[in-house]
Amino acid sequence: MKHFPIFLAVEGHRIVLSGGGDAAMAKLRLLMKTEAQLTVIAAEISGDIRKWAAQGKLRFVERAMEPGDAAGAALFYAANEDDAEDARVAAIAHAEGALVNIVDNLADSQFITPAIVDRDPVTVAIGTEGAAPVLARAIKADLEERLPTSLGVLARIGKTFRHAVDILPMGRKRRDFWTSFYFGAGPKALDAGEAAVIPALETLLDTHVMATDKQGSVDLVGAGPGDPELLTLKARNALDKADVVIHDRLVTGEILELARREAIIIDAGKEGFGKAMLQSDIDALIVRHALDGHHVVRLKAGDPTVFGRLDEEIEAIEAHDIPYRVIPGITAASAAVANIGQSLTKRHRNSAVRLITGHDTKGYADHDWKALAAPGEVAAIYMGKKSARFIQGRLLMHGADPSTPVTIIENVSRADQRIIATTLVEMEPTMTQADLKGPAITFYGLAPRDAQARAENLREFA
Ligand code: SAH
């Protein structure tokens, strides 16, 4: 770090700028946001400097800079867009003890002005040490979009309420209070106008004070395959009472809609800038919210006991003696098989069904391929998109009938559900060609009922 970012107290202090052209105007627009005493010194000016002077926003001295002009200034900007003149005025200001910036001259500047996102009193300063101004602008634009304009208003009102929050123990409890204010209750209240913010703070504080004495708990809830009507009543009731909902990537928006309005919703499967959250981070998150006295709903796609890493979460919860329940859900295999009119098991066909995963944490998952290759076997393959060719190869190698039916069902129970009927030998490239975007489950040994009936008819007439 060649430049160290700080926030300089400028209220009531002098900032002097030499120059009256475009570069000067650009800096002035920024500097006028501060509570500093601004002085502009320029023999020639364009733009609005005279108007701003008349409005009392700055003091304007209409001549070239002279020694003494920067006396007592905290900061000095040389913005003449003329190297020789900038060097001359910078030398004067430097001698008079001001920190000097020469616009567009990094090497001779003592400080640089960052790109600023202004949500006063919240300000974000972005600097690249002159290396990549374009990048700084892109980051600024991104943050401008992300940080609600209301943030500044909330921070200002929040500041007046700080003393009331002393009632909460220091540390996490207070941080949680402010997090739910800035990202939940605050913006919501502001929709109804600034006057609604203090009452919202009071209500929120009440809930947090009460929650400190409350025993937290965790419900590990199956959200089913996506259709909200496939939720259990128990799952609905849990969502209705949730303080915090921590959900997987596959849980649909329609289901999250059912959570209590005041609940904090956390996406633990978010794949924003980097990877999805680590399992250990998710465990810690669940525990933290429960220890804070919250009713946590850990919402998992399908059934939490099927490829859901449930045991790791239970171990973390038990380690802290937090009470918990497991609320089952409809697993993808059950919902999918219902939609192709088949059973998972069937007399004289298969008396057992396997739920297998295409890959595990170590890569492609191995299974008893020989047993699976026998006639009549049925397996539901979860997470089987990438491993389709591997599974196909293993089964064929172990003597499975190439014409064994295979059915791929994408987005089970959702509006965009797709059913793709194929056979083992065609499983790839069919899978790749299908260009699956949503979650998909593959049935080995099952065809959709109508397709199967058609095949049987054809055989009869042949
Ligand atoms: N606990 C979940 C499974 C989690 S593993 C359950 O019981 O269903 C994730 C895999 O589940 C996905 O890769 C996919 O194979 C399957 N899956 C989950 N939801 C699905 C859906 N709506 N449609 C198709 N497959 C789904």
GROMACS .gro file of C-alpha atoms and ligand atoms in nm:
model
  488
    1MET     CA    1   0.000   0.000   0.000
    2LYS     CA    2   0.173   0.315  -0.118
    3HIS     CA    3  -0.120   0.531  -0.014
    4PHE     CA    4  -0.294   0.493   0.319
    5PRO     CA    5  -0.666   0.577   0.320
    6ILE     CA    6  -0.789   0.796   0.604
    7PHE     CA    7  -1.092   1.017   0.663
    8LEU     CA    8  -0.970   1.370   0.729
    9ALA     CA    9  -1.163   1.604   0.961
   10VAL     CA   10  -1.221   1.909   0.743
   11GLU     CA   11  -1.519   2.073   0.908
   12GLY     CA   12  -1.430   2.441   0.948
   13HIS     CA   13  -1.082   2.392   0.800
   14ARG     CA   14  -0.953   2.563   0.489
   15ILE     CA   15  -0.921   2.387   0.157
   16VAL     CA   16  -0.769   2.595  -0.121
   17LEU     CA   17  -0.789   2.526  -0.491
   18SER     CA   18  -0.600   2.702  -0.768
   19GLY     CA   19  -0.759   2.688  -1.111
   20GLY     CA   20  -1.087   2.774  -1.284
   21GLY     CA   21  -1.132   2.528  -1.570
   22ASP     CA   22  -1.295   2.189  -1.607
   23ALA     CA   23  -1.052   2.007  -1.376
   24ALA     CA   24  -1.116   2.264  -1.107
   25MET     CA   25  -1.493   2.236  -1.151
   26ALA     CA   26  -1.483   1.859  -1.117
   27LYS     CA   27  -1.291   1.879  -0.789
   28LEU     CA   28  -1.508   2.162  -0.658
   29ARG     CA   29  -1.827   1.967  -0.706
   30LEU     CA   30  -1.683   1.705  -0.474
   31LEU     CA   31  -1.530   1.950  -0.225
   32MET     CA   32  -1.855   2.144  -0.190
   33LYS     CA   33  -2.005   1.835  -0.028
   34THR     CA   34  -1.768   1.881   0.264
   35GLU     CA   35  -1.807   2.121   0.552
   36ALA     CA   36  -1.469   2.278   0.486
   37GLN     CA   37  -1.409   2.648   0.408
   38LEU     CA   38  -1.336   2.647   0.039
   39THR     CA   39  -1.128   2.909  -0.141
   40VAL     CA   40  -1.082   2.917  -0.518
   41ILE     CA   41  -0.802   3.125  -0.665
   42ALA     CA   42  -0.806   3.179  -1.041
   43ALA     CA   43  -0.737   3.460  -1.285
   44GLU     CA   44  -0.978   3.313  -1.536
   45ILE     CA   45  -1.278   3.100  -1.468
   46SER     CA   46  -1.546   2.911  -1.654
   47GLY     CA   47  -1.866   2.758  -1.528
   48ASP     CA   48  -2.040   2.829  -1.207
   49ILE     CA   49  -1.763   2.937  -0.970
   50ARG     CA   50  -1.889   3.294  -0.949
   51LYS     CA   51  -2.243   3.171  -0.884
   52TRP     CA   52  -2.125   2.934  -0.610
   53ALA     CA   53  -1.930   3.222  -0.455
   54ALA     CA   54  -2.245   3.436  -0.461
   55GLN     CA   55  -2.434   3.153  -0.291
   56GLY     CA   56  -2.172   3.147  -0.018
   57LYS     CA   57  -2.055   2.795  -0.104
   58LEU     CA   58  -1.697   2.910  -0.152
   59ARG     CA   59  -1.475   3.217  -0.147
   60PHE     CA   60  -1.347   3.328  -0.486
   61VAL     CA   61  -1.025   3.527  -0.537
   62GLU     CA   62  -0.998   3.649  -0.897
   63ARG     CA   63  -0.626   3.657  -0.968
   64ALA     CA   64  -0.328   3.422  -0.996
   65MET     CA   65  -0.213   3.261  -0.675
   66GLU     CA   66   0.033   3.446  -0.454
   67PRO     CA   67   0.237   3.351  -0.149
   68GLY     CA   68   0.019   3.360   0.160
   69ASP     CA   69  -0.292   3.228  -0.022
   70ALA     CA   70  -0.254   2.879   0.122
   71ALA     CA   71  -0.170   2.986   0.474
   72GLY     CA   72  -0.350   2.769   0.726
   73ALA     CA   73  -0.496   2.541   0.457
   74ALA     CA   74  -0.529   2.173   0.538
   75LEU     CA   75  -0.545   2.068   0.174
   76PHE     CA   76  -0.442   2.233  -0.147
   77TYR     CA   77  -0.541   2.141  -0.501
   78ALA     CA   78  -0.345   2.258  -0.805
   79ALA     CA   79  -0.597   2.233  -1.088
   80ASN     CA   80  -0.474   2.477  -1.354
   81GLU     CA   81  -0.426   2.207  -1.621
   82ASP     CA   82  -0.089   2.375  -1.691
   83ASP     CA   83   0.221   2.195  -1.566
   84ALA     CA   84   0.433   2.503  -1.506
   85GLU     CA   85   0.159   2.697  -1.325
   86ASP     CA   86   0.063   2.390  -1.121
   87ALA     CA   87   0.426   2.342  -1.015
   88ARG     CA   88   0.451   2.709  -0.915
   89VAL     CA   89   0.133   2.715  -0.702
   90ALA     CA   90   0.209   2.371  -0.553
   91ALA     CA   91   0.546   2.499  -0.432
   92ILE     CA   92   0.377   2.796  -0.260
   93ALA     CA   93   0.117   2.576  -0.091
   94HIS     CA   94   0.377   2.323   0.012
   95ALA     CA   95   0.590   2.592   0.174
   96GLU     CA   96   0.281   2.713   0.361
   97GLY     CA   97   0.225   2.370   0.513
   98ALA     CA   98  -0.075   2.238   0.316
   99LEU     CA   99  -0.096   1.883   0.187
  100VAL     CA  100  -0.078   1.917  -0.190
  101ASN     CA  101  -0.255   1.741  -0.473
  102ILE     CA  102  -0.178   1.822  -0.833
  103VAL     CA  103  -0.464   1.708  -1.051
  104ASP     CA  104  -0.358   1.430  -1.290
  105ASN     CA  105  -0.004   1.429  -1.154
  106LEU     CA  106   0.029   1.136  -0.919
  107ALA     CA  107   0.408   1.155  -0.884
  108ASP     CA  108   0.414   1.510  -0.746
  109SER     CA  109   0.102   1.480  -0.529
  110GLN     CA  110   0.116   1.414  -0.156
  111PHE     CA  111  -0.235   1.277  -0.151
  112ILE     CA  112  -0.489   1.160  -0.404
  113THR     CA  113  -0.866   1.188  -0.402
  114PRO     CA  114  -1.045   0.854  -0.412
  115ALA     CA  115  -1.358   0.772  -0.606
  116ILE     CA  116  -1.635   0.830  -0.354
  117VAL     CA  117  -1.973   0.672  -0.293
  118ASP     CA  118  -2.159   0.926  -0.087
  119ARG     CA  119  -2.430   0.812   0.153
  120ASP     CA  120  -2.334   1.075   0.404
  121PRO     CA  121  -2.250   1.002   0.686
  122VAL     CA  122  -2.162   0.670   0.526
  123THR     CA  123  -1.889   0.722   0.268
  124VAL     CA  124  -1.698   0.464   0.070
  125ALA     CA  125  -1.364   0.569  -0.073
  126ILE     CA  126  -1.210   0.367  -0.356
  127GLY     CA  127  -0.852   0.408  -0.468
  128THR     CA  128  -0.626   0.222  -0.706
  129GLU     CA  129  -0.311   0.434  -0.647
  130GLY     CA  130  -0.358   0.566  -0.997
  131ALA     CA  131  -0.318   0.219  -1.143
  132ALA     CA  132  -0.669   0.165  -1.276
  133PRO     CA  133  -0.907   0.460  -1.269
  134VAL     CA  134  -1.149   0.262  -1.489
  135LEU     CA  135  -1.165  -0.010  -1.227
  136ALA     CA  136  -1.229   0.244  -0.953
  137ARG     CA  137  -1.517   0.386  -1.156
  138ALA     CA  138  -1.662   0.040  -1.218
  139ILE     CA  139  -1.648  -0.046  -0.846
  140LYS     CA  140  -1.804   0.288  -0.763
  141ALA     CA  141  -2.089   0.228  -1.011
  142ASP     CA  142  -2.144  -0.117  -0.865
  143LEU     CA  143  -2.161   0.013  -0.509
  144GLU     CA  144  -2.384   0.305  -0.609
  145GLU     CA  145  -2.632   0.049  -0.732
  146ARG     CA  146  -2.602  -0.176  -0.432
  147LEU     CA  147  -2.614   0.069  -0.144
  148PRO     CA  148  -2.964   0.206  -0.104
  149THR     CA  149  -2.975   0.585  -0.109
  150SER     CA  150  -3.166   0.559   0.218
  151LEU     CA  151  -2.852   0.433   0.392
  152GLY     CA  152  -2.735   0.782   0.482
  153VAL     CA  153  -3.071   0.883   0.629
  154LEU     CA  154  -3.084   0.561   0.829
  155ALA     CA  155  -2.730   0.608   0.959
  156ARG     CA  156  -2.811   0.962   1.071
  157ILE     CA  157  -3.129   0.856   1.251
  158GLY     CA  158  -2.954   0.547   1.387
  159LYS     CA  159  -2.686   0.763   1.543
  160THR     CA  160  -2.943   0.947   1.755
  161PHE     CA  161  -3.064   0.610   1.885
  162ARG     CA  162  -2.728   0.466   1.982
  163HIS     CA  163  -2.758   0.537   2.353
  164ALA     CA  164  -3.089   0.344   2.375
  165VAL     CA  165  -2.916   0.036   2.240
  166ASP     CA  166  -2.678   0.032   2.539
  167ILE     CA  167  -2.945  -0.181   2.704
  168LEU     CA  168  -2.826  -0.473   2.488
  169PRO     CA  169  -2.504  -0.646   2.592
  170MET     CA  170  -2.203  -0.531   2.394
  171GLY     CA  171  -2.075  -0.733   2.102
  172ARG     CA  172  -2.278  -0.966   1.887
  173LYS     CA  173  -2.620  -0.877   2.026
  174ARG     CA  174  -2.569  -0.513   1.945
  175ARG     CA  175  -2.424  -0.588   1.605
  176ASP     CA  176  -2.722  -0.809   1.526
  177PHE     CA  177  -2.957  -0.533   1.629
  178TRP     CA  178  -2.794  -0.284   1.393
  179THR     CA  179  -2.774  -0.538   1.110
  180SER     CA  180  -3.145  -0.605   1.130
  181PHE     CA  181  -3.205  -0.231   1.141
  182TYR     CA  182  -2.995  -0.135   0.841
  183PHE     CA  183  -3.090  -0.429   0.623
  184GLY     CA  184  -3.444  -0.504   0.739
  185ALA     CA  185  -3.656  -0.290   0.967
  186GLY     CA  186  -3.488   0.041   0.872
  187PRO     CA  187  -3.542   0.045   0.496
  188LYS     CA  188  -3.892  -0.097   0.546
  189ALA     CA  189  -3.984   0.180   0.790
  190LEU     CA  190  -3.837   0.447   0.566
  191ASP     CA  191  -4.084   0.348   0.294
  192ALA     CA  192  -4.348   0.502   0.518
  193GLY     CA  193  -4.142   0.818   0.568
  194GLU     CA  194  -3.863   0.933   0.798
  195ALA     CA  195  -4.102   0.974   1.091
  196ALA     CA  196  -4.161   0.598   1.097
  197VAL     CA  197  -3.796   0.516   1.159
  198ILE     CA  198  -3.767   0.592   1.532
  199PRO     CA  199  -4.084   0.393   1.619
  200ALA     CA  200  -3.941   0.106   1.412
  201LEU     CA  201  -3.615   0.127   1.605
  202GLU     CA  202  -3.809   0.113   1.932
  203THR     CA  203  -4.010  -0.192   1.826
  204LEU     CA  204  -3.699  -0.366   1.697
  205LEU     CA  205  -3.514  -0.297   2.020
  206ASP     CA  206  -3.803  -0.445   2.220
  207THR     CA  207  -3.787  -0.766   2.018
  208HIS     CA  208  -3.412  -0.787   2.058
  209VAL     CA  209  -3.427  -0.724   2.431
  210MET     CA  210  -3.686  -0.999   2.464
  211ALA     CA  211  -3.489  -1.233   2.240
  212THR     CA  212  -3.184  -1.215   2.467
  213ASP     CA  213  -3.379  -1.408   2.731
  214LYS     CA  214  -3.539  -1.643   2.483
  215GLN     CA  215  -3.406  -1.993   2.421
  216GLY     CA  216  -3.322  -2.037   2.054
  217SER     CA  217  -3.404  -2.346   1.852
  218VAL     CA  218  -3.347  -2.492   1.510
  219ASP     CA  219  -3.585  -2.664   1.272
  220LEU     CA  220  -3.410  -2.855   0.995
  221VAL     CA  221  -3.684  -2.841   0.737
  222GLY     CA  222  -3.739  -3.013   0.405
  223ALA     CA  223  -3.871  -2.765   0.149
  224GLY     CA  224  -3.965  -3.029  -0.108
  225PRO     CA  225  -3.881  -3.002  -0.476
  226GLY     CA  226  -4.010  -2.650  -0.539
  227ASP     CA  227  -4.389  -2.649  -0.560
  228PRO     CA  228  -4.508  -2.479  -0.238
  229GLU     CA  229  -4.807  -2.716  -0.226
  230LEU     CA  230  -4.564  -3.000  -0.170
  231LEU     CA  231  -4.456  -2.853   0.164
  232THR     CA  232  -4.570  -3.033   0.475
  233LEU     CA  233  -4.799  -2.843   0.712
  234LYS     CA  234  -4.528  -2.871   0.973
  235ALA     CA  235  -4.281  -2.703   0.740
  236ARG     CA  236  -4.530  -2.423   0.674
  237ASN     CA  237  -4.588  -2.369   1.043
  238ALA     CA  238  -4.216  -2.358   1.108
  239LEU     CA  239  -4.170  -2.097   0.835
  240ASP     CA  240  -4.455  -1.900   0.983
  241LYS     CA  241  -4.273  -1.870   1.313
  242ALA     CA  242  -3.917  -1.829   1.187
  243ASP     CA  243  -3.694  -1.546   1.305
  244VAL     CA  244  -3.419  -1.650   1.068
  245VAL     CA  245  -3.441  -1.863   0.754
  246ILE     CA  246  -3.117  -2.007   0.618
  247HIS     CA  247  -3.184  -2.169   0.284
  248ASP     CA  248  -3.012  -2.360   0.007
  249ARG     CA  249  -2.969  -2.247  -0.350
  250LEU     CA  250  -3.238  -2.488  -0.472
  251VAL     CA  251  -3.515  -2.354  -0.246
  252THR     CA  252  -3.757  -2.155  -0.462
  253GLY     CA  253  -3.866  -1.796  -0.412
  254GLU     CA  254  -4.228  -1.903  -0.384
  255ILE     CA  255  -4.144  -2.104  -0.074
  256LEU     CA  256  -3.938  -1.827   0.082
  257GLU     CA  257  -4.242  -1.602   0.036
  258LEU     CA  258  -4.412  -1.811   0.305
  259ALA     CA  259  -4.160  -1.715   0.573
  260ARG     CA  260  -4.274  -1.477   0.846
  261ARG     CA  261  -4.254  -1.123   0.708
  262GLU     CA  262  -4.009  -1.008   0.974
  263ALA     CA  263  -3.779  -1.308   0.929
  264ILE     CA  264  -3.421  -1.251   0.820
  265ILE     CA  265  -3.363  -1.458   0.506
  266ILE     CA  266  -3.010  -1.579   0.443
  267ASP     CA  267  -2.908  -1.749   0.119
  268ALA     CA  268  -2.643  -2.002   0.218
  269GLY     CA  269  -2.610  -2.125  -0.138
  270LYS     CA  270  -2.528  -1.792  -0.287
  271GLU     CA  271  -2.265  -1.808  -0.557
  272GLY     CA  272  -2.195  -1.439  -0.590
  273PHE     CA  273  -1.832  -1.336  -0.616
  274GLY     CA  274  -1.687  -1.666  -0.508
  275LYS     CA  275  -1.803  -2.013  -0.413
  276ALA     CA  276  -2.108  -2.107  -0.217
  277MET     CA  277  -2.072  -2.081   0.160
  278LEU     CA  278  -1.861  -2.354   0.321
  279GLN     CA  279  -2.051  -2.618   0.519
  280SER     CA  280  -1.860  -2.519   0.833
  281ASP     CA  281  -1.968  -2.155   0.783
  282ILE     CA  282  -2.329  -2.264   0.747
  283ASP     CA  283  -2.305  -2.472   1.066
  284ALA     CA  284  -2.160  -2.172   1.249
  285LEU     CA  285  -2.431  -1.942   1.113
  286ILE     CA  286  -2.711  -2.170   1.232
  287VAL     CA  287  -2.555  -2.200   1.577
  288ARG     CA  288  -2.488  -1.828   1.608
  289HIS     CA  289  -2.848  -1.729   1.534
  290ALA     CA  290  -2.989  -1.998   1.762
  291LEU     CA  291  -2.760  -1.890   2.048
  292ASP     CA  292  -2.894  -1.539   1.997
  293GLY     CA  293  -3.234  -1.675   2.097
  294HIS     CA  294  -3.376  -1.699   1.747
  295HIS     CA  295  -3.601  -1.961   1.601
  296VAL     CA  296  -3.389  -2.071   1.307
  297VAL     CA  297  -3.538  -2.254   1.012
  298ARG     CA  298  -3.271  -2.431   0.813
  299LEU     CA  299  -3.452  -2.485   0.487
  300LYS     CA  300  -3.318  -2.754   0.259
  301ALA     CA  301  -3.434  -2.867  -0.084
  302GLY     CA  302  -3.631  -3.190  -0.095
  303ASP     CA  303  -3.588  -3.396   0.220
  304PRO     CA  304  -3.314  -3.287   0.458
  305THR     CA  305  -3.210  -3.647   0.518
  306VAL     CA  306  -3.128  -3.714   0.154
  307PHE     CA  307  -2.789  -3.584   0.039
  308GLY     CA  308  -2.841  -3.287   0.265
  309ARG     CA  309  -2.534  -3.292   0.493
  310LEU     CA  310  -2.785  -3.296   0.774
  311ASP     CA  311  -2.567  -3.483   1.020
  312GLU     CA  312  -2.294  -3.222   1.012
  313GLU     CA  313  -2.548  -2.955   1.101
  314ILE     CA  314  -2.701  -3.166   1.377
  315GLU     CA  315  -2.358  -3.228   1.529
  316ALA     CA  316  -2.287  -2.855   1.536
  317ILE     CA  317  -2.626  -2.785   1.696
  318GLU     CA  318  -2.591  -3.063   1.954
  319ALA     CA  319  -2.246  -2.940   2.049
  320HIS     CA  320  -2.415  -2.626   2.181
  321ASP     CA  321  -2.712  -2.803   2.344
  322ILE     CA  322  -2.955  -2.623   2.119
  323PRO     CA  323  -3.295  -2.792   2.084
  324TYR     CA  324  -3.380  -2.897   1.729
  325ARG     CA  325  -3.628  -3.089   1.517
  326VAL     CA  326  -3.601  -3.249   1.176
  327ILE     CA  327  -3.905  -3.188   0.959
  328PRO     CA  328  -3.905  -3.420   0.658
  329GLY     CA  329  -3.982  -3.305   0.305
  330ILE     CA  330  -4.065  -3.467  -0.024
  331THR     CA  331  -3.742  -3.573  -0.183
  332ALA     CA  332  -3.681  -3.509  -0.554
  333ALA     CA  333  -3.710  -3.881  -0.634
  334SER     CA  334  -4.061  -3.910  -0.484
  335ALA     CA  335  -4.189  -3.597  -0.655
  336ALA     CA  336  -4.029  -3.687  -0.986
  337VAL     CA  337  -4.157  -4.043  -0.998
  338ALA     CA  338  -4.508  -3.918  -0.927
  339ASN     CA  339  -4.485  -3.696  -1.232
  340ILE     CA  340  -4.396  -3.980  -1.467
  341GLY     CA  341  -4.671  -4.202  -1.332
  342GLN     CA  342  -4.438  -4.466  -1.196
  343SER     CA  343  -4.365  -4.623  -0.861
  344LEU     CA  344  -4.024  -4.634  -0.704
  345THR     CA  345  -4.080  -5.001  -0.625
  346LYS     CA  346  -4.306  -5.248  -0.806
  347ARG     CA  347  -4.403  -5.608  -0.747
  348HIS     CA  348  -4.211  -5.844  -0.973
  349ARG     CA  349  -3.994  -5.565  -1.106
  350ASN     CA  350  -3.785  -5.424  -0.822
  351SER     CA  351  -3.817  -5.483  -0.453
  352ALA     CA  352  -3.551  -5.229  -0.374
  353VAL     CA  353  -3.469  -4.883  -0.500
  354ARG     CA  354  -3.141  -4.702  -0.463
  355LEU     CA  355  -3.097  -4.332  -0.414
  356ILE     CA  356  -2.748  -4.266  -0.539
  357THR     CA  357  -2.539  -3.956  -0.595
  358GLY     CA  358  -2.344  -3.893  -0.914
  359HIS     CA  359  -2.060  -3.738  -0.726
  360ASP     CA  360  -1.951  -3.683  -0.370
  361THR     CA  361  -1.689  -3.460  -0.212
  362LYS     CA  362  -1.412  -3.675  -0.358
  363GLY     CA  363  -1.538  -3.671  -0.720
  364TYR     CA  364  -1.748  -3.926  -0.911
  365ALA     CA  365  -1.911  -4.160  -0.662
  366ASP     CA  366  -1.858  -4.534  -0.690
  367HIS     CA  367  -2.143  -4.780  -0.641
  368ASP     CA  368  -2.216  -5.151  -0.665
  369TRP     CA  369  -2.236  -5.133  -1.044
  370LYS     CA  370  -2.266  -5.507  -1.087
  371ALA     CA  371  -2.579  -5.525  -0.873
  372LEU     CA  372  -2.725  -5.220  -1.045
  373ALA     CA  373  -2.663  -5.369  -1.389
  374ALA     CA  374  -2.902  -5.661  -1.318
  375PRO     CA  375  -3.240  -5.654  -1.498
  376GLY     CA  376  -3.524  -5.468  -1.323
  377GLU     CA  377  -3.300  -5.255  -1.101
  378VAL     CA  378  -3.412  -4.900  -1.033
  379ALA     CA  379  -3.196  -4.614  -0.913
  380ALA     CA  380  -3.267  -4.246  -0.863
  381ILE     CA  381  -2.950  -4.054  -0.941
  382TYR     CA  382  -2.910  -3.721  -0.762
  383MET     CA  383  -2.650  -3.470  -0.873
  384GLY     CA  384  -2.594  -3.679  -1.181
  385LYS     CA  385  -2.547  -3.423  -1.458
  386LYS     CA  386  -2.170  -3.414  -1.478
  387SER     CA  387  -2.124  -3.781  -1.398
  388ALA     CA  388  -2.369  -3.914  -1.660
  389ARG     CA  389  -2.101  -4.049  -1.892
  390PHE     CA  390  -1.915  -4.211  -1.602
  391ILE     CA  391  -2.230  -4.383  -1.474
  392GLN     CA  392  -2.332  -4.492  -1.822
  393GLY     CA  393  -1.986  -4.641  -1.884
  394ARG     CA  394  -1.975  -4.826  -1.553
  395LEU     CA  395  -2.321  -4.979  -1.601
  396LEU     CA  396  -2.256  -5.091  -1.958
  397MET     CA  397  -1.918  -5.229  -1.857
  398HIS     CA  398  -2.090  -5.439  -1.589
  399GLY     CA  399  -2.333  -5.584  -1.841
  400ALA     CA  400  -2.641  -5.365  -1.809
  401ASP     CA  401  -2.885  -5.388  -2.100
  402PRO     CA  402  -2.814  -5.088  -2.328
  403SER     CA  403  -3.188  -5.045  -2.387
  404THR     CA  404  -3.265  -5.006  -2.013
  405PRO     CA  405  -3.495  -4.704  -1.984
  406VAL     CA  406  -3.350  -4.385  -1.839
  407THR     CA  407  -3.560  -4.080  -1.759
  408ILE     CA  408  -3.417  -3.740  -1.678
  409ILE     CA  409  -3.648  -3.494  -1.503
  410GLU     CA  410  -3.543  -3.134  -1.470
  411ASN     CA  411  -3.705  -2.879  -1.236
  412VAL     CA  412  -3.936  -3.135  -1.081
  413SER     CA  413  -4.275  -2.993  -0.975
  414ARG     CA  414  -4.197  -2.647  -1.107
  415ALA     CA  415  -4.363  -2.465  -1.397
  416ASP     CA  416  -4.060  -2.536  -1.616
  417GLN     CA  417  -4.042  -2.910  -1.546
  418ARG     CA  418  -3.898  -3.114  -1.835
  419ILE     CA  419  -3.915  -3.491  -1.879
  420ILE     CA  420  -3.663  -3.651  -2.110
  421ALA     CA  421  -3.705  -4.022  -2.182
  422THR     CA  422  -3.406  -4.209  -2.317
  423THR     CA  423  -3.215  -4.533  -2.273
  424LEU     CA  424  -2.891  -4.625  -2.104
  425VAL     CA  425  -2.695  -4.634  -2.428
  426GLU     CA  426  -2.836  -4.294  -2.527
  427MET     CA  427  -2.808  -4.138  -2.182
  428GLU     CA  428  -2.509  -3.950  -2.313
  429PRO     CA  429  -2.517  -3.751  -2.536
  430THR     CA  430  -2.888  -3.700  -2.451
  431MET     CA  431  -2.801  -3.545  -2.115
  432THR     CA  432  -2.549  -3.302  -2.262
  433GLN     CA  433  -2.775  -3.213  -2.553
  434ALA     CA  434  -3.063  -3.139  -2.316
  435ASP     CA  435  -2.857  -2.844  -2.185
  436LEU     CA  436  -3.007  -2.871  -1.838
  437LYS     CA  437  -3.008  -2.542  -1.650
  438GLY     CA  438  -3.210  -2.640  -1.343
  439PRO     CA  439  -3.168  -2.923  -1.093
  440ALA     CA  440  -3.227  -3.264  -1.251
  441ILE     CA  441  -3.278  -3.615  -1.127
  442THR     CA  442  -3.214  -3.922  -1.341
  443PHE     CA  443  -3.404  -4.249  -1.310
  444TYR     CA  444  -3.219  -4.555  -1.420
  445GLY     CA  445  -3.458  -4.841  -1.496
  446LEU     CA  446  -3.777  -4.633  -1.522
  447ALA     CA  447  -3.954  -4.488  -1.826
  448PRO     CA  448  -4.248  -4.247  -1.809
  449ARG     CA  449  -4.567  -4.455  -1.789
  450ASP     CA  450  -4.712  -4.345  -2.123
  451ALA     CA  451  -4.384  -4.401  -2.307
  452GLN     CA  452  -4.359  -4.744  -2.151
  453ALA     CA  453  -4.716  -4.831  -2.250
  454ARG     CA  454  -4.643  -4.725  -2.607
  455ALA     CA  455  -4.331  -4.941  -2.619
  456GLU     CA  456  -4.525  -5.239  -2.485
  457ASN     CA  457  -4.802  -5.186  -2.743
  458LEU     CA  458  -4.553  -5.175  -3.025
  459ARG     CA  459  -4.402  -5.499  -2.905
  460GLU     CA  460  -4.745  -5.658  -2.894
  461PHE     CA  461  -4.821  -5.560  -3.252
  462ALA     CA  462  -4.481  -5.650  -3.385
  463SAH     N1  463  -3.223  -3.311  -0.025
  463SAH     C1  464  -3.253  -3.304  -0.166
  463SAH     C2  465  -3.136  -3.344  -0.252
  463SAH     C3  466  -3.019  -3.252  -0.241
  463SAH     S1  467  -2.893  -3.294  -0.351
  463SAH     C4  468  -3.375  -3.389  -0.194
  463SAH     O1  469  -3.416  -3.464  -0.107
  463SAH     O2  470  -3.430  -3.381  -0.303
  463SAH     C5  471  -2.931  -3.193  -0.490
  463SAH     C6  472  -2.984  -3.276  -0.603
  463SAH     O3  473  -3.118  -3.309  -0.580
  463SAH     C7  474  -2.984  -3.204  -0.737
  463SAH     O4  475  -2.859  -3.211  -0.801
  463SAH     C8  476  -3.088  -3.284  -0.812
  463SAH     O5  477  -3.035  -3.406  -0.859
  463SAH     C9  478  -3.186  -3.317  -0.703
  463SAH     N2  479  -3.298  -3.221  -0.698
  463SAH    C10  480  -3.333  -3.143  -0.596
  463SAH     N3  481  -3.443  -3.072  -0.627
  463SAH    C11  482  -3.477  -3.106  -0.753
  463SAH    C12  483  -3.581  -3.067  -0.842
  463SAH     N4  484  -3.672  -2.976  -0.809
  463SAH     N5  485  -3.584  -3.124  -0.965
  463SAH    C13  486  -3.493  -3.216  -1.001
  463SAH     N6  487  -3.394  -3.257  -0.921
  463SAH    C14  488  -3.386  -3.202  -0.799
   0.00000   0.00000   0.00000
